Amino acid sequence: MARPRVPLLSPDRIADAAIELVDSGQAFGVNALARRLGVTPSSLYNHVDGRDGIIELMRGRLGETYLSEPLGGDWVEVVTQTMRASRRMYAEHPAIVPLLVGKTITHPVVIASYDRLATALLGAGFPDDEVITVIAILDSFALGFGLDLASPDDIWKPETPTTSLARLLEQAAKGPERSDRVFEIGLEFLLDALRLRLGRLDLD
Amino acid sequence: MARPRVPLLSPDRIADAAIELVDSGQAFGVNALARRLGVTPSSLYNHVDGRDGIIELMRGRLGETYLSEPLGGDWVEVVTQTMRASRRMYAEHPAIVPLLVGKTITHPVVIASYDRLATALLGAGFPDDEVITVIAILDSFALGFGLDLASPDDIWKPETPTTSLARLLEQAAKGPERSDRVFEIGLEFLLDALRLRLGRLDLD
């Protein structure tokens, strides 16, 4: 028998095709993905656990790309590095965000990234019952900043009179420079608030 | 002639149908929207300025629902009310988020909401060249928290051993109660950081 001309399905190949599908603005679905891979939906089902399984493969593939670097330093470093990496991941794949946030996270690479963050926050002095909350706040932040980076150069263009907005926009930075500044100052705000919280815990 | 049985196209009807289309998980496009409305793409083009025009109609419709309430009180109140309303908007329409963030904002109702925020922050003492940055940080936050509210009850489900995460998750809150707590503490963090920034500006 001749070797098959279409490479065999593999988790990585399925994940890559799913990421391309959603990045291209098309609706995510098992049938659309099967068409893109040139296979039947039933042969796809031999490799993945349905729609949710495919989303988890996408999450894992993105996690390997963005979140698997070893982290070093104190908790501020771990938070900063995780935020930077997550922001970049969400910014470069904004259309995948609603799929990722809509499903329980199980992929080991991504779980490991959250685990490193949890361990760093515990080490900083955050109590057991606050760490998960702080992680969710950090994650929400990274999501928001990632989507901000995916914004157009002009975020606002008032066509009706404003009290302050139009005047302020005239002198405001634009594009990636603007978004980087927003992220850096937002990260400083967040670290300030976390340090303040740790200081208050020390006083108790 | 008999009265047409399909109501005439109007901006609101187009916006509502577009919101339903995207909320239902289908890909956004002029042709898909025309099919949903039971009209031809060319008759749709008589009413809207293409794809971008439709996104702006969706933004305006959502803005009327979530962001048009009059705001009162000091800057903390204005920030808090705007954050709550934006978070709810993003949470209830997560699939629309990538479309909204990808396009310049022009709709007067939504511009007015940002303008109120800008005026309140100027009044609080933030300098001209920081207000737009602070607004983008607030908006990123609201986006992130909105998507967090759209998360499943179990955000993480480790299937591999973890150092801290699995243990912390056993005692963590879940569902809307969890997300509300994350939002309230995140909002407090943000207000703490903004007050700290105003205090530092006072010292300069």
mmCIF file of C-alpha atoms in Angstrom:
data_model
loop_
_atom_site.group_PDB
_atom_site.id
_atom_site.type_symbol
_atom_site.label_atom_id
_atom_site.label_comp_id
_atom_site.label_asym_id
_atom_site.label_seq_id
_atom_site.Cartn_x
_atom_site.Cartn_y
_atom_site.Cartn_z
ATOM 1 C CA MET A 1 0.000 0.000 0.000
ATOM 2 C CA ALA A 2 1.191 3.542 -0.738
ATOM 3 C CA ARG A 3 1.913 5.786 2.202
ATOM 4 C CA PRO A 4 -1.069 8.029 2.956
ATOM 5 C CA ARG A 5 -0.534 11.485 1.452
ATOM 6 C CA VAL A 6 -2.428 13.238 4.241
ATOM 7 C CA PRO A 7 -0.391 13.064 7.489
ATOM 8 C CA LEU A 8 -2.090 11.059 10.203
ATOM 9 C CA LEU A 9 -4.189 12.992 12.646
ATOM 10 C CA SER A 10 -2.347 13.882 15.821
ATOM 11 C CA PRO A 11 -3.369 16.005 18.811
ATOM 12 C CA ASP A 12 -0.933 18.753 17.732
ATOM 13 C CA ARG A 13 -2.176 18.728 14.154
ATOM 14 C CA ILE A 14 -5.811 18.891 15.301
ATOM 15 C CA ALA A 15 -5.000 21.700 17.757
ATOM 16 C CA ASP A 16 -3.116 23.727 15.135
ATOM 17 C CA ALA A 17 -5.946 23.398 12.606
ATOM 18 C CA ALA A 18 -8.533 24.379 15.233
ATOM 19 C CA ILE A 19 -6.488 27.456 16.211
ATOM 20 C CA GLU A 20 -6.168 28.465 12.540
ATOM 21 C CA LEU A 21 -9.897 27.931 12.003
ATOM 22 C CA VAL A 22 -10.939 30.203 14.874
ATOM 23 C CA ASP A 23 -8.176 32.773 14.246
ATOM 24 C CA SER A 24 -9.492 33.122 10.687
ATOM 25 C CA GLY A 25 -12.852 34.316 12.017
ATOM 26 C CA GLN A 26 -14.837 31.179 11.248
ATOM 27 C CA ALA A 27 -17.210 29.574 13.710
ATOM 28 C CA PHE A 28 -15.717 26.734 15.740
ATOM 29 C CA GLY A 29 -17.281 23.314 15.290
ATOM 30 C CA VAL A 30 -16.312 19.684 14.843
ATOM 31 C CA ASN A 31 -17.653 19.527 11.276
ATOM 32 C CA ALA A 32 -15.837 22.685 10.155
ATOM 33 C CA LEU A 33 -12.617 21.406 11.707
ATOM 34 C CA ALA A 34 -12.987 18.004 10.021
ATOM 35 C CA ARG A 35 -13.446 19.761 6.650
ATOM 36 C CA ARG A 36 -10.319 21.829 7.273
ATOM 37 C CA LEU A 37 -8.316 18.708 8.130
ATOM 38 C CA GLY A 38 -9.710 16.841 5.123
ATOM 39 C CA VAL A 39 -11.135 14.030 7.253
ATOM 40 C CA THR A 40 -14.623 12.888 8.222
ATOM 41 C CA PRO A 41 -16.079 14.036 11.565
ATOM 42 C CA SER A 42 -16.180 10.385 12.698
ATOM 43 C CA SER A 43 -12.441 9.901 12.142
ATOM 44 C CA LEU A 44 -11.858 13.131 14.087
ATOM 45 C CA TYR A 45 -13.953 11.714 16.935
ATOM 46 C CA ASN A 46 -11.521 8.786 17.105
ATOM 47 C CA HIS A 47 -8.830 11.226 18.265
ATOM 48 C CA VAL A 48 -10.633 13.783 20.399
ATOM 49 C CA ASP A 49 -13.282 13.884 23.075
ATOM 50 C CA GLY A 50 -15.716 16.071 21.128
ATOM 51 C CA ARG A 51 -15.886 19.845 21.085
ATOM 52 C CA ASP A 52 -14.600 20.259 24.658
ATOM 53 C CA GLY A 53 -11.681 17.949 23.970
ATOM 54 C CA ILE A 54 -10.662 20.059 20.973
ATOM 55 C CA ILE A 55 -10.838 23.286 23.003
ATOM 56 C CA GLU A 56 -8.551 21.688 25.588
ATOM 57 C CA LEU A 57 -6.111 20.655 22.848
ATOM 58 C CA MET A 58 -6.065 24.283 21.640
ATOM 59 C CA ARG A 59 -5.465 25.507 25.197
ATOM 60 C CA GLY A 60 -2.611 23.049 25.655
ATOM 61 C CA ARG A 61 -1.009 24.003 22.350
ATOM 62 C CA LEU A 62 -1.197 27.707 23.231
ATOM 63 C CA GLY A 63 0.069 26.919 26.743
ATOM 64 C CA GLU A 64 3.122 25.129 25.317
ATOM 65 C CA THR A 65 3.870 28.176 23.162
ATOM 66 C CA TYR A 66 3.303 30.911 25.712
ATOM 67 C CA LEU A 67 3.216 29.516 29.265
ATOM 68 C CA SER A 68 5.786 26.747 29.506
ATOM 69 C CA GLU A 69 8.935 28.824 30.056
ATOM 70 C CA PRO A 70 10.544 28.266 33.445
ATOM 71 C CA LEU A 71 9.878 31.154 35.815
ATOM 72 C CA GLY A 72 12.418 32.550 38.228
ATOM 73 C CA GLY A 73 12.694 35.128 40.980
ATOM 74 C CA ASP A 74 10.314 36.266 43.709
ATOM 75 C CA TRP A 75 6.512 36.444 43.536
ATOM 76 C CA VAL A 76 6.598 39.831 41.788
ATOM 77 C CA GLU A 77 8.715 38.287 39.023
ATOM 78 C CA VAL A 78 6.451 35.245 38.712
ATOM 79 C CA VAL A 79 3.328 37.431 38.536
ATOM 80 C CA THR A 80 4.963 39.802 36.040
ATOM 81 C CA GLN A 81 6.239 37.030 33.746
ATOM 82 C CA THR A 82 2.928 35.151 33.831
ATOM 83 C CA MET A 83 0.966 38.320 33.088
ATOM 84 C CA ARG A 84 3.219 39.247 30.158
ATOM 85 C CA ALA A 85 2.986 35.759 28.638
ATOM 86 C CA SER A 86 -0.789 35.444 29.125
ATOM 87 C CA ARG A 87 -1.417 38.890 27.721
ATOM 88 C CA ARG A 88 0.563 38.020 24.590
ATOM 89 C CA MET A 89 -1.329 34.734 24.194
ATOM 90 C CA TYR A 90 -4.759 36.362 24.452
ATOM 91 C CA ALA A 91 -3.700 39.289 22.240
ATOM 92 C CA GLU A 92 -2.496 37.040 19.437
ATOM 93 C CA HIS A 93 -5.615 34.834 19.542
ATOM 94 C CA PRO A 94 -8.501 37.093 20.592
ATOM 95 C CA ALA A 95 -11.186 35.059 18.795
ATOM 96 C CA ILE A 96 -10.227 31.947 20.812
ATOM 97 C CA VAL A 97 -10.729 33.752 24.135
ATOM 98 C CA PRO A 98 -14.506 33.106 24.441
ATOM 99 C CA LEU A 99 -13.894 29.375 23.835
ATOM 100 C CA LEU A 100 -11.043 29.191 26.351
ATOM 101 C CA VAL A 101 -12.887 31.008 29.135
ATOM 102 C CA GLY A 102 -16.066 28.995 28.586
ATOM 103 C CA LYS A 103 -14.535 25.644 29.486
ATOM 104 C CA THR A 104 -12.929 24.033 32.556
ATOM 105 C CA ILE A 105 -9.117 24.010 32.363
ATOM 106 C CA THR A 106 -7.570 20.534 32.548
ATOM 107 C CA HIS A 107 -4.524 20.580 30.246
ATOM 108 C CA PRO A 108 -1.425 19.732 32.365
ATOM 109 C CA VAL A 109 0.783 22.455 30.827
ATOM 110 C CA VAL A 110 -1.739 25.181 31.647
ATOM 111 C CA ILE A 111 -2.573 23.718 35.066
ATOM 112 C CA ALA A 112 1.180 23.756 35.813
ATOM 113 C CA SER A 113 1.373 27.450 34.955
ATOM 114 C CA TYR A 114 -1.455 28.299 37.387
ATOM 115 C CA ASP A 115 0.151 26.014 39.988
ATOM 116 C CA ARG A 116 3.437 27.955 39.791
ATOM 117 C CA LEU A 117 1.485 31.183 40.319
ATOM 118 C CA ALA A 118 -0.393 29.698 43.310
ATOM 119 C CA THR A 119 2.828 28.500 44.917
ATOM 120 C CA ALA A 120 4.489 31.920 44.427
ATOM 121 C CA LEU A 121 1.511 33.762 45.980
ATOM 122 C CA LEU A 122 1.420 31.394 48.964
ATOM 123 C CA GLY A 123 5.147 32.002 49.398
ATOM 124 C CA ALA A 124 4.546 35.782 49.320
ATOM 125 C CA GLY A 125 2.213 35.464 52.300
ATOM 126 C CA PHE A 126 -1.256 35.419 50.773
ATOM 127 C CA PRO A 127 -3.490 33.182 52.903
ATOM 128 C CA ASP A 128 -4.871 29.909 51.510
ATOM 129 C CA ASP A 129 -8.370 31.293 51.079
ATOM 130 C CA GLU A 130 -7.231 34.311 49.013
ATOM 131 C CA VAL A 131 -4.801 32.777 46.530
ATOM 132 C CA ILE A 132 -7.405 31.458 44.063
ATOM 133 C CA THR A 133 -9.183 34.831 44.148
ATOM 134 C CA VAL A 134 -5.947 36.694 43.446
ATOM 135 C CA ILE A 135 -5.173 34.305 40.567
ATOM 136 C CA ALA A 136 -8.603 34.934 39.046
ATOM 137 C CA ILE A 137 -8.022 38.700 39.330
ATOM 138 C CA LEU A 138 -4.611 38.363 37.655
ATOM 139 C CA ASP A 139 -6.126 36.220 34.930
ATOM 140 C CA SER A 140 -8.972 38.655 34.319
ATOM 141 C CA PHE A 141 -6.411 41.426 34.042
ATOM 142 C CA ALA A 142 -4.272 39.482 31.555
ATOM 143 C CA LEU A 143 -7.372 38.699 29.482
ATOM 144 C CA GLY A 144 -8.435 42.327 29.416
ATOM 145 C CA PHE A 145 -4.969 43.617 28.534
ATOM 146 C CA GLY A 146 -4.622 40.959 25.852
ATOM 147 C CA LEU A 147 -7.856 42.096 24.230
ATOM 148 C CA ASP A 148 -6.737 45.725 24.629
ATOM 149 C CA LEU A 149 -3.597 44.907 22.610
ATOM 150 C CA ALA A 150 -5.876 43.535 19.888
ATOM 151 C CA SER A 151 -7.629 46.943 19.647
ATOM 152 C CA PRO A 152 -7.346 49.212 16.591
ATOM 153 C CA ASP A 153 -5.013 52.223 16.643
ATOM 154 C CA ASP A 154 -7.941 54.544 17.272
ATOM 155 C CA ILE A 155 -9.992 53.021 20.082
ATOM 156 C CA TRP A 156 -12.351 55.993 20.301
ATOM 157 C CA LYS A 157 -13.400 58.403 17.572
ATOM 158 C CA PRO A 158 -16.069 60.759 18.929
ATOM 159 C CA GLU A 159 -18.363 62.063 16.192
ATOM 160 C CA THR A 160 -20.554 63.933 18.688
ATOM 161 C CA PRO A 161 -19.440 66.685 21.134
ATOM 162 C CA THR A 162 -17.854 65.488 24.399
ATOM 163 C CA THR A 163 -17.012 67.255 27.663
ATOM 164 C CA SER A 164 -13.456 65.883 27.966
ATOM 165 C CA LEU A 165 -12.870 62.784 25.843
ATOM 166 C CA ALA A 166 -12.190 64.354 22.430
ATOM 167 C CA ARG A 167 -9.721 66.885 23.888
ATOM 168 C CA LEU A 168 -7.822 64.192 25.842
ATOM 169 C CA LEU A 169 -7.641 61.913 22.802
ATOM 170 C CA GLU A 170 -5.881 64.579 20.756
ATOM 171 C CA GLN A 171 -2.762 64.279 22.902
ATOM 172 C CA ALA A 172 -3.017 60.554 23.745
ATOM 173 C CA ALA A 173 -0.594 57.916 22.434
ATOM 174 C CA LYS A 174 -1.892 55.357 19.929
ATOM 175 C CA GLY A 175 -1.235 51.824 18.730
ATOM 176 C CA PRO A 176 1.097 49.262 20.345
ATOM 177 C CA GLU A 177 2.959 52.000 22.254
ATOM 178 C CA ARG A 178 -0.338 53.014 23.894
ATOM 179 C CA SER A 179 -1.285 49.443 24.726
ATOM 180 C CA ASP A 180 2.164 48.668 26.186
ATOM 181 C CA ARG A 181 1.928 51.741 28.410
ATOM 182 C CA VAL A 182 -1.563 50.747 29.558
ATOM 183 C CA PHE A 183 -0.286 47.265 30.408
ATOM 184 C CA GLU A 184 2.820 48.471 32.270
ATOM 185 C CA ILE A 185 0.880 51.002 34.358
ATOM 186 C CA GLY A 186 -1.958 48.500 34.929
ATOM 187 C CA LEU A 187 0.575 45.916 36.095
ATOM 188 C CA GLU A 188 2.137 48.473 38.467
ATOM 189 C CA PHE A 189 -1.358 49.303 39.824
ATOM 190 C CA LEU A 190 -1.987 45.623 40.426
ATOM 191 C CA LEU A 191 1.382 45.014 42.098
ATOM 192 C CA ASP A 192 0.833 48.140 44.274
ATOM 193 C CA ALA A 193 -2.538 46.756 45.360
ATOM 194 C CA LEU A 194 -1.089 43.303 46.097
ATOM 195 C CA ARG A 195 1.784 44.814 48.149
ATOM 196 C CA LEU A 196 -0.751 46.964 50.040
ATOM 197 C CA ARG A 197 -2.833 43.844 50.744
ATOM 198 C CA LEU A 198 0.245 41.948 52.011
ATOM 199 C CA GLY A 199 1.116 44.932 54.227
ATOM 200 C CA ARG A 200 -2.393 44.945 55.724
ATOM 201 C CA LEU A 201 -2.193 41.170 56.331
ATOM 202 C CA ASP A 202 1.085 41.782 58.201
ATOM 203 C CA LEU A 203 -0.657 44.301 60.471
ATOM 204 C CA ASP A 204 -3.451 41.859 61.420
ATOM 205 C CA MET B 1 -50.939 46.008 -1.824
ATOM 206 C CA ALA B 2 -50.920 43.890 1.335
ATOM 207 C CA ARG B 3 -48.812 45.143 4.225
ATOM 208 C CA PRO B 4 -45.389 43.470 4.223
ATOM 209 C CA ARG B 5 -45.371 40.624 6.748
ATOM 210 C CA VAL B 6 -41.694 41.064 7.543
ATOM 211 C CA PRO B 7 -41.190 44.306 9.502
ATOM 212 C CA LEU B 8 -39.053 46.852 7.689
ATOM 213 C CA LEU B 9 -35.353 46.833 8.472
ATOM 214 C CA SER B 10 -34.357 49.294 11.149
ATOM 215 C CA PRO B 11 -31.029 49.882 12.908
ATOM 216 C CA ASP B 12 -32.403 48.339 16.125
ATOM 217 C CA ARG B 13 -33.773 45.277 14.347
ATOM 218 C CA ILE B 14 -30.472 44.767 12.510
ATOM 219 C CA ALA B 15 -28.520 45.209 15.756
ATOM 220 C CA ASP B 16 -30.725 42.768 17.673
ATOM 221 C CA ALA B 17 -30.455 40.120 14.958
ATOM 222 C CA ALA B 18 -26.665 40.548 14.796
ATOM 223 C CA ILE B 19 -26.381 40.195 18.592
ATOM 224 C CA GLU B 20 -28.533 37.029 18.500
ATOM 225 C CA LEU B 21 -26.439 35.639 15.634
ATOM 226 C CA VAL B 22 -23.128 36.038 17.454
ATOM 227 C CA ASP B 23 -24.525 35.060 20.878
ATOM 228 C CA SER B 24 -25.701 31.776 19.320
ATOM 229 C CA GLY B 25 -22.090 30.870 18.471
ATOM 230 C CA GLN B 26 -22.304 31.445 14.722
ATOM 231 C CA ALA B 27 -19.691 33.354 12.757
ATOM 232 C CA PHE B 28 -20.488 37.022 12.173
ATOM 233 C CA GLY B 29 -20.897 38.133 8.586
ATOM 234 C CA VAL B 30 -23.130 40.278 6.423
ATOM 235 C CA ASN B 31 -24.461 37.282 4.463
ATOM 236 C CA ALA B 32 -25.305 35.247 7.581
ATOM 237 C CA LEU B 33 -27.054 38.279 9.083
ATOM 238 C CA ALA B 34 -29.048 38.895 5.896
ATOM 239 C CA ARG B 35 -30.202 35.256 5.928
ATOM 240 C CA ARG B 36 -31.254 35.593 9.563
ATOM 241 C CA LEU B 37 -33.232 38.743 8.777
ATOM 242 C CA GLY B 38 -34.792 37.145 5.694
ATOM 243 C CA VAL B 39 -33.469 39.853 3.374
ATOM 244 C CA THR B 40 -30.850 40.009 0.651
ATOM 245 C CA PRO B 41 -27.341 41.270 1.506
ATOM 246 C CA SER B 42 -27.874 44.189 -0.888
ATOM 247 C CA SER B 43 -31.003 45.386 0.932
ATOM 248 C CA LEU B 44 -29.057 45.117 4.199
ATOM 249 C CA TYR B 45 -26.323 47.299 2.672
ATOM 250 C CA ASN B 46 -28.959 49.987 2.102
ATOM 251 C CA HIS B 47 -29.246 50.338 5.877
ATOM 252 C CA VAL B 48 -25.752 49.777 7.218
ATOM 253 C CA ASP B 49 -22.202 50.743 6.401
ATOM 254 C CA GLY B 50 -20.931 47.184 5.919
ATOM 255 C CA ARG B 51 -19.494 44.890 8.559
ATOM 256 C CA ASP B 52 -18.023 47.712 10.666
ATOM 257 C CA GLY B 53 -21.309 49.582 10.610
ATOM 258 C CA ILE B 54 -23.137 46.532 11.946
ATOM 259 C CA ILE B 55 -20.594 46.066 14.761
ATOM 260 C CA GLU B 56 -21.156 49.700 15.732
ATOM 261 C CA LEU B 57 -24.943 49.156 15.735
ATOM 262 C CA MET B 58 -24.433 46.171 18.073
ATOM 263 C CA ARG B 59 -22.203 48.268 20.329
ATOM 264 C CA GLY B 60 -24.783 51.039 20.452
ATOM 265 C CA ARG B 61 -27.632 48.644 21.222
ATOM 266 C CA LEU B 62 -25.623 47.053 24.053
ATOM 267 C CA GLY B 63 -24.597 50.523 25.252
ATOM 268 C CA GLU B 64 -28.260 51.602 25.445
ATOM 269 C CA THR B 65 -29.037 48.519 27.529
ATOM 270 C CA TYR B 66 -26.071 48.602 29.890
ATOM 271 C CA LEU B 67 -24.314 51.975 29.814
ATOM 272 C CA SER B 68 -26.952 54.681 29.431
ATOM 273 C CA GLU B 69 -28.063 54.984 33.091
ATOM 274 C CA PRO B 70 -27.267 58.372 34.606
ATOM 275 C CA LEU B 71 -24.302 58.185 36.998
ATOM 276 C CA GLY B 72 -24.096 60.029 40.293
ATOM 277 C CA GLY B 73 -21.648 60.638 43.096
ATOM 278 C CA ASP B 74 -17.908 61.115 43.228
ATOM 279 C CA TRP B 75 -15.286 59.562 40.950
ATOM 280 C CA VAL B 76 -15.237 56.325 42.979
ATOM 281 C CA GLU B 77 -18.983 55.956 42.387
ATOM 282 C CA VAL B 78 -18.676 56.713 38.669
ATOM 283 C CA VAL B 79 -15.823 54.200 38.278
ATOM 284 C CA THR B 80 -17.683 51.559 40.313
ATOM 285 C CA GLN B 81 -20.979 51.955 38.437
ATOM 286 C CA THR B 82 -19.277 51.940 35.032
ATOM 287 C CA MET B 83 -17.236 48.853 35.919
ATOM 288 C CA ARG B 84 -20.306 46.967 37.164
ATOM 289 C CA ALA B 85 -22.330 47.808 34.062
ATOM 290 C CA SER B 86 -19.495 47.014 31.615
ATOM 291 C CA ARG B 87 -18.705 43.742 33.339
ATOM 292 C CA ARG B 88 -22.347 42.656 33.061
ATOM 293 C CA MET B 89 -22.436 43.623 29.371
ATOM 294 C CA TYR B 90 -19.292 41.652 28.508
ATOM 295 C CA ALA B 91 -20.372 38.697 30.688
ATOM 296 C CA GLU B 92 -23.745 38.383 28.994
ATOM 297 C CA HIS B 93 -22.297 38.641 25.470
ATOM 298 C CA PRO B 94 -18.818 37.063 25.612
ATOM 299 C CA ALA B 95 -18.801 35.989 21.957
ATOM 300 C CA ILE B 96 -19.313 39.622 20.853
ATOM 301 C CA VAL B 97 -16.256 40.818 22.798
ATOM 302 C CA PRO B 98 -13.656 40.083 20.054
ATOM 303 C CA LEU B 99 -15.790 42.042 17.543
ATOM 304 C CA LEU B 100 -16.276 44.992 19.905
ATOM 305 C CA VAL B 101 -12.611 45.314 20.858
ATOM 306 C CA GLY B 102 -11.448 44.975 17.259
ATOM 307 C CA LYS B 103 -13.155 48.140 16.019
ATOM 308 C CA THR B 104 -12.938 51.883 16.700
ATOM 309 C CA ILE B 105 -15.730 53.101 18.998
ATOM 310 C CA THR B 106 -17.931 55.802 17.480
ATOM 311 C CA HIS B 107 -21.471 55.162 18.761
ATOM 312 C CA PRO B 108 -22.620 58.315 20.662
ATOM 313 C CA VAL B 109 -24.154 56.382 23.596
ATOM 314 C CA VAL B 110 -20.923 54.490 24.247
ATOM 315 C CA ILE B 111 -18.720 57.560 23.625
ATOM 316 C CA ALA B 112 -20.880 59.411 26.201
ATOM 317 C CA SER B 113 -20.232 56.689 28.784
ATOM 318 C CA TYR B 114 -16.445 56.983 28.322
ATOM 319 C CA ASP B 115 -16.750 60.767 28.372
ATOM 320 C CA ARG B 116 -18.475 60.660 31.791
ATOM 321 C CA LEU B 117 -15.641 58.475 33.079
ATOM 322 C CA ALA B 118 -13.007 60.856 31.660
ATOM 323 C CA THR B 119 -14.684 63.875 33.255
ATOM 324 C CA ALA B 120 -14.934 62.123 36.642
ATOM 325 C CA LEU B 121 -11.233 61.125 36.577
ATOM 326 C CA LEU B 122 -10.163 64.648 35.621
ATOM 327 C CA GLY B 123 -12.282 65.940 38.515
ATOM 328 C CA ALA B 124 -10.557 63.460 40.869
ATOM 329 C CA GLY B 125 -7.190 65.023 40.030
ATOM 330 C CA PHE B 126 -5.729 62.696 37.404
ATOM 331 C CA PRO B 127 -3.640 64.774 34.978
ATOM 332 C CA ASP B 128 -4.704 65.177 31.353
ATOM 333 C CA ASP B 129 -2.020 62.808 30.076
ATOM 334 C CA GLU B 130 -3.045 59.932 32.385
ATOM 335 C CA VAL B 131 -6.837 59.875 32.069
ATOM 336 C CA ILE B 132 -7.018 57.910 28.802
ATOM 337 C CA THR B 133 -4.516 55.379 30.183
ATOM 338 C CA VAL B 134 -6.557 54.921 33.365
ATOM 339 C CA ILE B 135 -9.735 54.486 31.283
ATOM 340 C CA ALA B 136 -8.060 51.788 29.182
ATOM 341 C CA ILE B 137 -6.950 50.013 32.373
ATOM 342 C CA LEU B 138 -10.494 50.182 33.776
ATOM 343 C CA ASP B 139 -11.892 48.898 30.507
ATOM 344 C CA SER B 140 -9.410 46.025 30.348
ATOM 345 C CA PHE B 141 -10.393 45.107 33.886
ATOM 346 C CA ALA B 142 -14.123 45.177 33.097
ATOM 347 C CA LEU B 143 -13.528 43.036 30.007
ATOM 348 C CA GLY B 144 -11.531 40.488 31.977
ATOM 349 C CA PHE B 145 -14.050 40.316 34.815
ATOM 350 C CA GLY B 146 -16.911 40.013 32.353
ATOM 351 C CA LEU B 147 -15.245 37.039 30.696
ATOM 352 C CA ASP B 148 -14.503 35.600 34.157
ATOM 353 C CA LEU B 149 -18.240 35.716 34.933
ATOM 354 C CA ALA B 150 -18.826 33.725 31.742
ATOM 355 C CA SER B 151 -16.552 30.945 33.077
ATOM 356 C CA PRO B 152 -17.849 27.498 34.034
ATOM 357 C CA ASP B 153 -18.389 26.599 37.718
ATOM 358 C CA ASP B 154 -15.128 24.668 37.770
ATOM 359 C CA ILE B 155 -12.482 26.879 36.179
ATOM 360 C CA TRP B 156 -9.630 24.471 36.947
ATOM 361 C CA LYS B 157 -9.760 20.690 37.296
ATOM 362 C CA PRO B 158 -6.211 19.370 37.737
ATOM 363 C CA GLU B 159 -5.860 15.787 36.512
ATOM 364 C CA THR B 160 -2.113 15.737 37.200
ATOM 365 C CA PRO B 161 -0.393 16.327 40.591
ATOM 366 C CA THR B 162 0.096 19.975 41.618
ATOM 367 C CA THR B 163 2.166 21.628 44.349
ATOM 368 C CA SER B 164 -0.606 23.913 45.649
ATOM 369 C CA LEU B 165 -3.430 24.377 43.151
ATOM 370 C CA ALA B 166 -5.483 21.205 43.761
ATOM 371 C CA ARG B 167 -5.404 21.677 47.537
ATOM 372 C CA LEU B 168 -6.458 25.338 47.313
ATOM 373 C CA LEU B 169 -9.285 24.525 44.891
ATOM 374 C CA GLU B 170 -10.849 22.087 47.370
ATOM 375 C CA GLN B 171 -11.791 24.957 49.683
ATOM 376 C CA ALA B 172 -12.413 27.638 47.057
ATOM 377 C CA ALA B 173 -15.850 29.082 46.244
ATOM 378 C CA LYS B 174 -17.395 28.271 42.867
ATOM 379 C CA GLY B 175 -19.858 29.677 40.351
ATOM 380 C CA PRO B 176 -21.376 33.182 40.369
ATOM 381 C CA GLU B 177 -20.542 33.653 44.076
ATOM 382 C CA ARG B 178 -16.857 33.078 43.236
ATOM 383 C CA SER B 179 -16.944 35.443 40.278
ATOM 384 C CA ASP B 180 -18.719 38.175 42.263
ATOM 385 C CA ARG B 181 -16.075 37.929 44.998
ATOM 386 C CA VAL B 182 -13.280 38.117 42.421
ATOM 387 C CA PHE B 183 -14.873 41.213 40.915
ATOM 388 C CA GLU B 184 -15.459 42.975 44.251
ATOM 389 C CA ILE B 185 -11.903 42.342 45.478
ATOM 390 C CA GLY B 186 -10.461 43.210 42.059
ATOM 391 C CA LEU B 187 -12.419 46.475 42.069
ATOM 392 C CA GLU B 188 -11.122 47.265 45.581
ATOM 393 C CA PHE B 189 -7.553 46.538 44.396
ATOM 394 C CA LEU B 190 -8.043 48.895 41.483
ATOM 395 C CA LEU B 191 -9.568 51.675 43.608
ATOM 396 C CA ASP B 192 -6.729 51.241 46.161
ATOM 397 C CA ALA B 193 -4.184 51.652 43.369
ATOM 398 C CA LEU B 194 -5.971 54.714 41.949
ATOM 399 C CA ARG B 195 -6.159 56.360 45.418
ATOM 400 C CA LEU B 196 -2.441 55.595 45.930
ATOM 401 C CA ARG B 197 -1.662 57.195 42.569
ATOM 402 C CA LEU B 198 -3.690 60.318 43.458
ATOM 403 C CA GLY B 199 -1.854 60.510 46.812
ATOM 404 C CA ARG B 200 1.514 60.351 45.047
ATOM 405 C CA LEU B 201 0.414 63.061 42.596
ATOM 406 C CA ASP B 202 -0.499 65.238 45.610
ATOM 407 C CA LEU B 203 3.036 64.820 47.001
ATOM 408 C CA ASP B 204 4.702 65.934 43.737
#
